[in-house]
Short mmCIF file of C-alpha atoms in Angstrom, two decimals:
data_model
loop_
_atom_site.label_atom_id
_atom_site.label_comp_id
_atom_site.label_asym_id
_atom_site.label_seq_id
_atom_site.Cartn_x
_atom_site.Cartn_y
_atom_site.Cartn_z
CA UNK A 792 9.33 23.13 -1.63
CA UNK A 793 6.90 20.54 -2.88
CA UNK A 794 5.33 18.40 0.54
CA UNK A 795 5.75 14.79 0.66
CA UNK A 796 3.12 12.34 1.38
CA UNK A 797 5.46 9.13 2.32
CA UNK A 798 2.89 6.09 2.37
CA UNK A 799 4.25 2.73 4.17
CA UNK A 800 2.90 0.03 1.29
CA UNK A 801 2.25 -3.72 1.28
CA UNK A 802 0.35 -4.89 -2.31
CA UNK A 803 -0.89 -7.08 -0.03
CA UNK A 804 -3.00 -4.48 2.14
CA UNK A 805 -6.46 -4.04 -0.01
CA UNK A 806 -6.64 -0.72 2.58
CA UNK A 807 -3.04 0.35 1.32
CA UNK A 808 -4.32 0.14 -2.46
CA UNK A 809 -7.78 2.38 -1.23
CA UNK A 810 -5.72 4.62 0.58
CA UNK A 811 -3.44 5.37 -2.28
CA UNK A 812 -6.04 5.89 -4.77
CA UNK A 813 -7.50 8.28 -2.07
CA UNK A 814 -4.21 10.39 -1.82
CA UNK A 815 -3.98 10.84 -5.60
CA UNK A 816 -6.47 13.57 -5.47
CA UNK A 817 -5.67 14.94 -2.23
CA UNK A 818 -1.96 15.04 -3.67
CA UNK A 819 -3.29 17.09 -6.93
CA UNK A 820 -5.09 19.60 -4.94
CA UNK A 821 -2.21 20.29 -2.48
CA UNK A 822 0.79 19.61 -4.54
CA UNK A 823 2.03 17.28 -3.01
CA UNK A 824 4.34 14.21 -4.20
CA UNK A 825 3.09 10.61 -2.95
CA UNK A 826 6.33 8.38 -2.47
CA UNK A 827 5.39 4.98 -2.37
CA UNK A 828 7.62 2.73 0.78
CA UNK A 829 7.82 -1.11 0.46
CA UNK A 830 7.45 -2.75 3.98
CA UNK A 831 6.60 -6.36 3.83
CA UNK A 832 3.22 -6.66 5.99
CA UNK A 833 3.85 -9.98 7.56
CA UNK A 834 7.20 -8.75 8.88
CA UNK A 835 5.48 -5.44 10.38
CA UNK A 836 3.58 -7.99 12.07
CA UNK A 837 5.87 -9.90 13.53
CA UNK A 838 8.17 -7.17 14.67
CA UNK A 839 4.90 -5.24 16.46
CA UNK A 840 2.82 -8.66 17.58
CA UNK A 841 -0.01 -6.96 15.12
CA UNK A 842 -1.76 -9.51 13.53
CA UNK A 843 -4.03 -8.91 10.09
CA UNK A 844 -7.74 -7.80 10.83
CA UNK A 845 -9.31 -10.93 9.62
CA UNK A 846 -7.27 -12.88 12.43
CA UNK A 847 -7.49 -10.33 15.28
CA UNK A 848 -11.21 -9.85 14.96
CA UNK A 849 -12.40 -13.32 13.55
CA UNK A 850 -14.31 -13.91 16.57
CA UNK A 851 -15.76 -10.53 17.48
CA UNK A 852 -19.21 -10.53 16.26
CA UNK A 853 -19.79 -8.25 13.46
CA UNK A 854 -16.47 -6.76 13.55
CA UNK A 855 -15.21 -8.12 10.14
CA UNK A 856 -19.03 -7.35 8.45
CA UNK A 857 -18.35 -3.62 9.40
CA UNK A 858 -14.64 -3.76 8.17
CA UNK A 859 -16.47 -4.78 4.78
CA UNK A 860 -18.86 -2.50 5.09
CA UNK A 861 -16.40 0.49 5.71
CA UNK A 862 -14.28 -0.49 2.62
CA UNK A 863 -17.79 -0.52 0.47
CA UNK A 864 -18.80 3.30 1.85
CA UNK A 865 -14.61 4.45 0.84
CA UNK A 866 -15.14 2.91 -2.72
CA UNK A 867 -18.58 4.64 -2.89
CA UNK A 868 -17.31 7.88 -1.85
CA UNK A 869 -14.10 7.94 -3.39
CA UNK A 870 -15.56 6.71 -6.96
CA UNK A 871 -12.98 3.95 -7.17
CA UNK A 872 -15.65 1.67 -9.28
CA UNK A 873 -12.55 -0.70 -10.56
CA UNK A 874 -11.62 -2.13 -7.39
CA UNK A 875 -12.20 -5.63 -6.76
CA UNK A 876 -11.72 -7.50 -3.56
CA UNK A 877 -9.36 -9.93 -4.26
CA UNK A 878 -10.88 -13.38 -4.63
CA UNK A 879 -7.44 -15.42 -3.71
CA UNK A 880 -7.03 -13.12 -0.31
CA UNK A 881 -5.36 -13.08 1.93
CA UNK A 882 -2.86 -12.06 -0.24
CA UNK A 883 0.80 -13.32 -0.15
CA UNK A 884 2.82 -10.75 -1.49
CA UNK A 885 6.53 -11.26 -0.81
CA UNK A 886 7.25 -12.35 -4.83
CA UNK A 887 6.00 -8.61 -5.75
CA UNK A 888 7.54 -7.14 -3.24
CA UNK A 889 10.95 -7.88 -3.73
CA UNK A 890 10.55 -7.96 -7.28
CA UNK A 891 9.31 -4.27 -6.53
CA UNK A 892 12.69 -3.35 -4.61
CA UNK A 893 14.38 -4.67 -8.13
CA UNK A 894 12.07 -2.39 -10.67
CA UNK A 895 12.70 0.34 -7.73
CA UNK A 896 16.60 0.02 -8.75
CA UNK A 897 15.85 0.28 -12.15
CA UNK A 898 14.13 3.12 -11.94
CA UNK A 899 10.86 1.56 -12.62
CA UNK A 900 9.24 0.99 -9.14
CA UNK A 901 5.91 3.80 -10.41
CA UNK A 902 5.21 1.31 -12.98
CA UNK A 903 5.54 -1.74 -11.56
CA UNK A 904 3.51 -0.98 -8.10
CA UNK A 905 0.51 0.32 -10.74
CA UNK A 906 0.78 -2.72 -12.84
CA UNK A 907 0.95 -4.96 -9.61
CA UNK A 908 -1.65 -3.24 -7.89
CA UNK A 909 -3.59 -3.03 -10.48
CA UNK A 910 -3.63 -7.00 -10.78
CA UNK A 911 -4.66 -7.30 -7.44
CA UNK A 912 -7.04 -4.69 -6.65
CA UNK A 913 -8.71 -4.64 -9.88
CA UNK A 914 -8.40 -7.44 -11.87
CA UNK A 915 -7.77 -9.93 -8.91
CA UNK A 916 -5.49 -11.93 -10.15
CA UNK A 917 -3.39 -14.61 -8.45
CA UNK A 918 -0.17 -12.58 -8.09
CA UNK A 919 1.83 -15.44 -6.07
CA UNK A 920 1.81 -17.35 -9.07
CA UNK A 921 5.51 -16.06 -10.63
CA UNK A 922 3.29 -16.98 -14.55
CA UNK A 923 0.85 -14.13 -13.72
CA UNK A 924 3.43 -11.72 -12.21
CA UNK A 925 5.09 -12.60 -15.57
CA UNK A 926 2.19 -11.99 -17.50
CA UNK A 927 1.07 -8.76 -15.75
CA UNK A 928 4.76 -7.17 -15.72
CA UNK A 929 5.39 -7.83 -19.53
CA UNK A 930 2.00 -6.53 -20.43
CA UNK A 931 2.99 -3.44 -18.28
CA UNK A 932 6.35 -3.00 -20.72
CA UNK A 933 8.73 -4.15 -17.84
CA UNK A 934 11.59 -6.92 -18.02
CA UNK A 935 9.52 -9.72 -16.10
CA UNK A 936 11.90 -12.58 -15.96
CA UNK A 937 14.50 -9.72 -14.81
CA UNK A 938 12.52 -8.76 -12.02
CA UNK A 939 11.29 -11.97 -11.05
CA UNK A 940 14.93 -13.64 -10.78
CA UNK A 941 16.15 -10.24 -8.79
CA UNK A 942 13.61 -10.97 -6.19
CA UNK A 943 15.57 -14.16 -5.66
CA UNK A 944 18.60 -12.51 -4.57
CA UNK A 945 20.33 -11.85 -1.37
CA UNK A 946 20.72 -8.14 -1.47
CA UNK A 947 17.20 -7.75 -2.88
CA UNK A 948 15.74 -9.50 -0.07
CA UNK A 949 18.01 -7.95 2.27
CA UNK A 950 16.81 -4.31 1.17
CA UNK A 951 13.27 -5.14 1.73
CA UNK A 952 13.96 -6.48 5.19
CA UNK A 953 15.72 -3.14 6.07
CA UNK A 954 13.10 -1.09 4.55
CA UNK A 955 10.65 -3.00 6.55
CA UNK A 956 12.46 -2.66 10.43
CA UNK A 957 12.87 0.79 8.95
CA UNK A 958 9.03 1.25 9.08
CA UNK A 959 8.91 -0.79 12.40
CA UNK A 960 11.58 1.76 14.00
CA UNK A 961 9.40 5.16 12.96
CA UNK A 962 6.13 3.44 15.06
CA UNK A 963 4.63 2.18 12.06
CA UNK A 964 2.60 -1.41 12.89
CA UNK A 965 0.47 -1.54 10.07
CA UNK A 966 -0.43 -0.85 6.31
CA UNK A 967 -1.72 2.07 5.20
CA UNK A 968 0.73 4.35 7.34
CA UNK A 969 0.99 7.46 6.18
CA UNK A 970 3.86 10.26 6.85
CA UNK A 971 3.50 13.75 6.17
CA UNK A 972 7.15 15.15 7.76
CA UNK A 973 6.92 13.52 11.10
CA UNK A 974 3.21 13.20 11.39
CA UNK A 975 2.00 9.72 11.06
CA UNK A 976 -1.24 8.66 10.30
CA UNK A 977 -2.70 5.22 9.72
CA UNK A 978 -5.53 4.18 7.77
CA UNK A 979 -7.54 5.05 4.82
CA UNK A 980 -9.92 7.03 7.07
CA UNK A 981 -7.14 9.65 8.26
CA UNK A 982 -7.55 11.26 4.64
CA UNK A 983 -8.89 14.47 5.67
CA UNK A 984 -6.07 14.82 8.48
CA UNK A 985 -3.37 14.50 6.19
CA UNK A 986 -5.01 17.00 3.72
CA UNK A 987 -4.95 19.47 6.86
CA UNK A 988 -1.46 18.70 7.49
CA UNK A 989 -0.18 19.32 3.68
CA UNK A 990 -2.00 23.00 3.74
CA UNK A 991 -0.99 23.72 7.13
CA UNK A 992 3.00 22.74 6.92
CA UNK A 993 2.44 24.77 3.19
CA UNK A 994 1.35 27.51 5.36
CA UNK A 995 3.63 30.33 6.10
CA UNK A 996 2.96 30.77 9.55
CA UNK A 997 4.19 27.02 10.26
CA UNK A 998 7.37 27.75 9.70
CA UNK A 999 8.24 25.16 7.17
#
């Protein structure tokens, strides 16, 4: 049975982006599927009393030049020369991410969370502004004004929201979280853990 790597994902995380590019590999080698879970970042927050890096360690000398510096060694080492830290951050995210839950419905929710993240990570793009989530989803081949007028309704909001104390009930109280079966792991520097975990839960002698 092929492993799953569940990854708890905010577009507005620039570590959630890293760590997913950083899994793609890791998921060829071992066979695993990534699966891609929308929890809204600010409500993870809120629901833990977590608060983003650049708030909780504004005022701790050198802490935020080191976060920098840690996300400049990943992109080294992980070759991921197209990212781009976004120039309009901190990031609010909650138009993609319940147009997300929509293209999710449709069958779509791959493409749009490339295009998206793409747009953000990459390009940096202003992806509040419903014109360049417009822009970006009809360039990707995806029904924009669709989308964007689903992410205005009730149930669609209300879905995201679930998904999101979801997260909150399984211990997760950030973004990147990442599941492999029950183990959780957060942050883009568990990488080689979760490899482990995929070869040894593939291993006959776990049991699974």
């Amino acid at each position: 049975m092929t492993s799953s790597i569940e990854l708890i994902f905010d577009f507005a995380s620039p570590n959630g982006y890293l760590a997913w590019q950083g899994l793609t590999p890791i998921a060829a080698r071992t066979g695993a599927r990534i699966e891609l879970v929308p929890a809204l970042l600010g409500g993870v927050f809120k629901a833990t009393n977590n608060q983003a890096p650049f708030v909780a360690f504004g005022g701790v000398t050198g802490k935020l030049a080191y976060e920098m510096l840690e996300i400049r060694r990943f992109v080294r080492d992980q070759g991921l020369d197209r990212f781009r830290f976004n120039p309009h951050f901190p990031v609010n995210s909650l138009l993609v991410m319940r147009a997300w839950i929509a293209a999710r419905r449709d069958g779509r929710g791959d493409a749009f969370a490339e295009a998206v993240s793409r747009a953000l990570w990459e390009e940096g793009l202003l992806m509040s502004d419903p014109a360049v989530v417009a822009g970006v989803l009809t360039s990707a081949g995806l029904d924009a004004e669709a989308l964007i007028a689903a992410a205005g309704q009730a149930d669609v909001k209300a879905e995201l929201a679930d998904l999101t104390a979801a997260a909150v009930a399984r211990g997760v109280f950030g973004v990147p979280t990442i599941f492999v079966g029950d183990e959780m792991f957060f942050g883009k520097e568990r990488l080689a853990q979760i490899e482990a975990e995929l070869i040894r839960a593939a291993s006959p002698a776990s049991g699974s």
